[in-house]
GROMACS .gro file of N, CA and C in nm:
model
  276
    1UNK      N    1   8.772   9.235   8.771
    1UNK     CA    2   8.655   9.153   8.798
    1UNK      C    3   8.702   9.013   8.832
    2UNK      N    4   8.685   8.944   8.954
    2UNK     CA    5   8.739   8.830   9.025
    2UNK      C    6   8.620   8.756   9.055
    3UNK      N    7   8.580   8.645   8.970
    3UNK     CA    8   8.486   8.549   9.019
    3UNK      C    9   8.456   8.433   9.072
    4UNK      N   10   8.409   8.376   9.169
    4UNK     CA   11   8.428   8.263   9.142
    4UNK      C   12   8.283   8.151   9.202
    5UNK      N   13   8.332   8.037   9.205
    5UNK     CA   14   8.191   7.941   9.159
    5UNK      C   15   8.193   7.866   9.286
    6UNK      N   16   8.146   7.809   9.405
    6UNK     CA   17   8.175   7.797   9.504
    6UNK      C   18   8.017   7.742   9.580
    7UNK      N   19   8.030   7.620   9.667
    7UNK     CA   20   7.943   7.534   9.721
    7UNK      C   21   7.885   7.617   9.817
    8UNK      N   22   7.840   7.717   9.878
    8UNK     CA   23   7.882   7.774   9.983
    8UNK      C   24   7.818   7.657  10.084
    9UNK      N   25   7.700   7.585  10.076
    9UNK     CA   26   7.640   7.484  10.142
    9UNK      C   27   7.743   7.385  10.218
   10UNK      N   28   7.834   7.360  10.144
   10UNK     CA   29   7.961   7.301  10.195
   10UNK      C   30   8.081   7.394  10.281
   11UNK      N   31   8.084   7.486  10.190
   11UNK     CA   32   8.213   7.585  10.275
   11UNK      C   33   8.134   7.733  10.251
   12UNK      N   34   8.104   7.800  10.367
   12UNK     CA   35   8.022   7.923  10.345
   12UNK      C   36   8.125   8.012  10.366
   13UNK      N   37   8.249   8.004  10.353
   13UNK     CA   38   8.353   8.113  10.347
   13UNK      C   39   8.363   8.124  10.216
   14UNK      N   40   8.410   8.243  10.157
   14UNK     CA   41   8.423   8.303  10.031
   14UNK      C   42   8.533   8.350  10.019
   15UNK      N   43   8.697   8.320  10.024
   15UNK     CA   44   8.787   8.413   9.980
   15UNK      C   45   8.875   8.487   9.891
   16UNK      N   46   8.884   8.601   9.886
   16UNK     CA   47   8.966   8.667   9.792
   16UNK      C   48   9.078   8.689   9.803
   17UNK      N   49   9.205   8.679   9.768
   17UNK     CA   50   9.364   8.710   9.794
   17UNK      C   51   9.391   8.870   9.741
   18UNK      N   52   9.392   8.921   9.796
   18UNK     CA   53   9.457   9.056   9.771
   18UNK      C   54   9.573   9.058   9.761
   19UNK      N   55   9.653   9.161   9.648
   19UNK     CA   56   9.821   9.153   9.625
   19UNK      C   57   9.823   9.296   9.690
   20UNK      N   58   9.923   9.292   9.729
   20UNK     CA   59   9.974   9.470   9.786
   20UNK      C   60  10.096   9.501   9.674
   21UNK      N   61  10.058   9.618   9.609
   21UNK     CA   62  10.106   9.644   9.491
   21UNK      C   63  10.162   9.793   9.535
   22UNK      N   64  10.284   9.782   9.465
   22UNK     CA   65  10.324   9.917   9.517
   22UNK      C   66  10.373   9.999   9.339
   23UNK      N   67  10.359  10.116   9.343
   23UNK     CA   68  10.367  10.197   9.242
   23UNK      C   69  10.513  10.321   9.282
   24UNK      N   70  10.597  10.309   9.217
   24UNK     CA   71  10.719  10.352   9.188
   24UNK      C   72  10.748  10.495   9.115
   25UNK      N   73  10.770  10.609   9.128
   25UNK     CA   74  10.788  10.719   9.015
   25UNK      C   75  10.922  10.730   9.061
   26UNK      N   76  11.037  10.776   8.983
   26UNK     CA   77  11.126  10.800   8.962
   26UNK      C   78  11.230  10.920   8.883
   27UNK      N   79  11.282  11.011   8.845
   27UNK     CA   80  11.313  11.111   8.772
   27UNK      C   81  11.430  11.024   8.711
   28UNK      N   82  11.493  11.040   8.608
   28UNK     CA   83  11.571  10.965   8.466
   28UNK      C   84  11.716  10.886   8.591
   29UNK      N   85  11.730  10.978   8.672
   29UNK     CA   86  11.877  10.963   8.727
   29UNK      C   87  11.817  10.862   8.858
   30UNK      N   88  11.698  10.840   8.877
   30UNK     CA   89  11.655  10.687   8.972
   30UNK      C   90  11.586  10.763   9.120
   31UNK      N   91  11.584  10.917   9.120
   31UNK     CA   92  11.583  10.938   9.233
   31UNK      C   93  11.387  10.948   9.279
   32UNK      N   94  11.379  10.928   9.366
   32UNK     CA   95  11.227  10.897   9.393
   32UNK      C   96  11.169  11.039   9.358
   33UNK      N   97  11.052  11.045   9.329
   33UNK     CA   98  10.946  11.189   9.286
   33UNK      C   99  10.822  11.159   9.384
   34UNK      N  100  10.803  11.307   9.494
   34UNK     CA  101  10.693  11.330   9.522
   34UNK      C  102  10.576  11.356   9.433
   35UNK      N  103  10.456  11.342   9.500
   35UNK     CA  104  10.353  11.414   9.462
   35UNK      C  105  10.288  11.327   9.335
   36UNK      N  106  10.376  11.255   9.301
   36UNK     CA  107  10.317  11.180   9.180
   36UNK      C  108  10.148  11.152   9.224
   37UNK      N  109  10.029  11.177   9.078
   37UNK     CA  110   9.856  11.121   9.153
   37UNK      C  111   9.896  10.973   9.042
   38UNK      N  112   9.863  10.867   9.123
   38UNK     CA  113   9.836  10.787   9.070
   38UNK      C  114   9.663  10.700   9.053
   39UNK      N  115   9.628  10.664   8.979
   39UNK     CA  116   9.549  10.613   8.947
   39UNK      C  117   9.534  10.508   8.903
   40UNK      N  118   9.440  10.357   8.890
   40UNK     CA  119   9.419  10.245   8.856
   40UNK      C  120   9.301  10.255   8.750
   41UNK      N  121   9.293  10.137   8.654
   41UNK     CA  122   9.145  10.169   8.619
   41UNK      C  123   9.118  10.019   8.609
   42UNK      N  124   8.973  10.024   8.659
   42UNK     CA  125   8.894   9.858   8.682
   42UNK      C  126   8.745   9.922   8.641
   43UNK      N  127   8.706   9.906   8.527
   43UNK     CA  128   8.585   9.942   8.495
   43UNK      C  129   8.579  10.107   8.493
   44UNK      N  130   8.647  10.185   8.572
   44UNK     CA  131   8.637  10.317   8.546
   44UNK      C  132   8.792  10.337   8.618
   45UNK      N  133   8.833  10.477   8.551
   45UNK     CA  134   8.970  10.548   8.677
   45UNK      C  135   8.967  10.574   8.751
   46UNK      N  136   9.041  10.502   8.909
   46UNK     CA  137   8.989  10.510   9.008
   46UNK      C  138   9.140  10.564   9.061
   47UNK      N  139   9.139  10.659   9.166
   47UNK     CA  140   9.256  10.691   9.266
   47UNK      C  141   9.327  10.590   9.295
   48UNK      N  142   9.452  10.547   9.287
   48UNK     CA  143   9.538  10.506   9.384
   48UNK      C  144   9.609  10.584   9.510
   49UNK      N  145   9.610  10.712   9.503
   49UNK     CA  146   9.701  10.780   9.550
   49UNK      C  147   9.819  10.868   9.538
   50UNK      N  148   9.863  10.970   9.579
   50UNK     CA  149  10.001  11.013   9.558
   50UNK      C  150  10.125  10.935   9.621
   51UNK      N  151  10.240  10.940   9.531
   51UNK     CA  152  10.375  10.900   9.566
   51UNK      C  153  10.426  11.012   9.720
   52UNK      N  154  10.498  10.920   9.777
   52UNK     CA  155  10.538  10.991   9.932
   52UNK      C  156  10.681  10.918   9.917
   53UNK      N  157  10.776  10.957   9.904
   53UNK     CA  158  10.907  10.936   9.898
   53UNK      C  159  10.899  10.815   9.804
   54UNK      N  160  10.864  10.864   9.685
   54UNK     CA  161  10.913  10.817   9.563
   54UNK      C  162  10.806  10.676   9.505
   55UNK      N  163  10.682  10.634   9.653
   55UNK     CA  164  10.576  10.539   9.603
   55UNK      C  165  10.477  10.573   9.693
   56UNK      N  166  10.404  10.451   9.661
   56UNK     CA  167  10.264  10.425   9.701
   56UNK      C  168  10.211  10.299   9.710
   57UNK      N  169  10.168  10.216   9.826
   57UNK     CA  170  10.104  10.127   9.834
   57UNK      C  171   9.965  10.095   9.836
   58UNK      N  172   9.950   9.970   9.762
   58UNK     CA  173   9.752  10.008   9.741
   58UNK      C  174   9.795   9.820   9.764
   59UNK      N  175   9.671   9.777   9.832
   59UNK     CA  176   9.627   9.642   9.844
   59UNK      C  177   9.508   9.625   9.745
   60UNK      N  178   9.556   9.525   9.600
   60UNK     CA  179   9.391   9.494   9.481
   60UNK      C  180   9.384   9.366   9.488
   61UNK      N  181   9.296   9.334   9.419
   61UNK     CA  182   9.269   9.215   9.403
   61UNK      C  183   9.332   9.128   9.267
   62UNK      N  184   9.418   9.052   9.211
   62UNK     CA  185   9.484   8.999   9.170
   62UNK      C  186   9.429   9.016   9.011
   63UNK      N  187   9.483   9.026   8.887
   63UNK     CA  188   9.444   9.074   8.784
   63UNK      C  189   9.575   9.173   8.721
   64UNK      N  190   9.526   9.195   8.599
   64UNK     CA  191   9.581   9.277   8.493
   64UNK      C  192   9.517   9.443   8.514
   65UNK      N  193   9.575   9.499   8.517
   65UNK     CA  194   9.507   9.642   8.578
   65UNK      C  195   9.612   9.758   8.422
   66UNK      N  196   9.557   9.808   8.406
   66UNK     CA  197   9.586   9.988   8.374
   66UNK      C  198   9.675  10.100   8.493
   67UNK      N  199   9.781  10.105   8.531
   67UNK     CA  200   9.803  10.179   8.591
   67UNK      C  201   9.848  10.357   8.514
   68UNK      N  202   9.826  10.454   8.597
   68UNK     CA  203   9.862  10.605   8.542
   68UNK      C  204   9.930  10.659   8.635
   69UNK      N  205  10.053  10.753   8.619
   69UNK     CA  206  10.101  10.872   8.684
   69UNK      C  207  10.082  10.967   8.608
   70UNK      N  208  10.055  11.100   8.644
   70UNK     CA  209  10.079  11.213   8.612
   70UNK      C  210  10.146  11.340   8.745
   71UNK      N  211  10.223  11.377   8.699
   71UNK     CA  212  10.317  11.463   8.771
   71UNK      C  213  10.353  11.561   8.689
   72UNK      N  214  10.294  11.720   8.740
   72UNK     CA  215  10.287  11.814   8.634
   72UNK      C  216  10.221  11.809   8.529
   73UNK      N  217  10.269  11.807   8.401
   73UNK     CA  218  10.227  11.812   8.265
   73UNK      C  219  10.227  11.688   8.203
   74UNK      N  220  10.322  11.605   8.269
   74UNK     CA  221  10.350  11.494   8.244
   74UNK      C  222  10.237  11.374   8.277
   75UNK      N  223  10.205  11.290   8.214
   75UNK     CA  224  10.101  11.168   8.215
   75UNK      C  225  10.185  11.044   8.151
   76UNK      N  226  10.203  10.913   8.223
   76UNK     CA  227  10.225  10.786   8.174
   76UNK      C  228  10.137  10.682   8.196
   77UNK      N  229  10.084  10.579   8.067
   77UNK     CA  230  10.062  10.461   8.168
   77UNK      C  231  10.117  10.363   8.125
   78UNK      N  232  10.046  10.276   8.195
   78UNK     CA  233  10.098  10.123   8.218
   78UNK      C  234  10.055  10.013   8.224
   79UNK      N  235  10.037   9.888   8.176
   79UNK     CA  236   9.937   9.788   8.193
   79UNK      C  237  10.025   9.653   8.268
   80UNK      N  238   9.994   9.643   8.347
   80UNK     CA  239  10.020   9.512   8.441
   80UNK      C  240   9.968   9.415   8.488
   81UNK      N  241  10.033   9.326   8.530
   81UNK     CA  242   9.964   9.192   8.568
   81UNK      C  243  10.046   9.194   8.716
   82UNK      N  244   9.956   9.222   8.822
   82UNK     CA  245  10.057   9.218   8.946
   82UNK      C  246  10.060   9.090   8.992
   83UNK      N  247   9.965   9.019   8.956
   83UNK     CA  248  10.019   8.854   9.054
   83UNK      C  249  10.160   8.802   8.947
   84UNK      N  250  10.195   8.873   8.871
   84UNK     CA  251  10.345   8.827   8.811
   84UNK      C  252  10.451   8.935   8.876
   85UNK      N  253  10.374   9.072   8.884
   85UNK     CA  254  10.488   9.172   8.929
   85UNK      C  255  10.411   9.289   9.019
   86UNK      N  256  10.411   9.277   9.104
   86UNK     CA  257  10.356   9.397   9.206
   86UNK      C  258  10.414   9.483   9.218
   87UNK      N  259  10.520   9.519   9.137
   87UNK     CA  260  10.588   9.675   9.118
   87UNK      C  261  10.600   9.724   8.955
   88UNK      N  262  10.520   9.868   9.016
   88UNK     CA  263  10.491   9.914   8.890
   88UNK      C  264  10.628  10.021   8.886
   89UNK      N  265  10.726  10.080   8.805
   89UNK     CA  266  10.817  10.145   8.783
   89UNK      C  267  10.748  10.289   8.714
   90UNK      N  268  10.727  10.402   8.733
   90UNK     CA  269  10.759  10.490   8.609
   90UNK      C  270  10.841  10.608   8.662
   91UNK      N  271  10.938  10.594   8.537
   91UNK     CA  272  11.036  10.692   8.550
   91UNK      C  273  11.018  10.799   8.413
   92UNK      N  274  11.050  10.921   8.504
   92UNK     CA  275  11.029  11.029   8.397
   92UNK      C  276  11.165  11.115   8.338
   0.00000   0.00000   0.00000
């Protein structure tokens, strides 16, 4: 949730900075993992996408987010702040 307080009478533009955040899966020995579903959550769990040679890029809006992989049986998450780090790592 990104708010903000703004004249528009003075400046009727409104902008938001989007981070392009990329999400990482990995197997123990570093090597990238398909297929990973990733997911975000902002008020509810929302899709990010599957990993395609080992990630995934999603453009959000700047904030502390919940990130998830699950691959197989396997489920991790993660809580981040991407305007400090726009790469999320999980290795399984």
């Amino acid at each position: 949730h990104n708010e903000k307080v703004q004249n528009i009478g003075a400046d009727p533009v409104v902008v938001y900075q989007t981070i392009n955040v990329k999400v990482q899966l990995k197997d123990s020995q570093g090597n990238p993992i398909n297929g990973g579903m990733v997911s975000y959550y902002a008020g509810s769990w929302r899709p990010f996408g599957n990993t395609t040679s080992g990630e995934i890029n999603k453009e959000l809006l700047s904030g502390s987010y919940t990130f998830s992989v699950t691959y197989g049986a396997t489920r991790k998450e993660s809580v981040n702040n991407i305007a400090t780090n726009p790469t999320i790592l999980f290795q399984l």
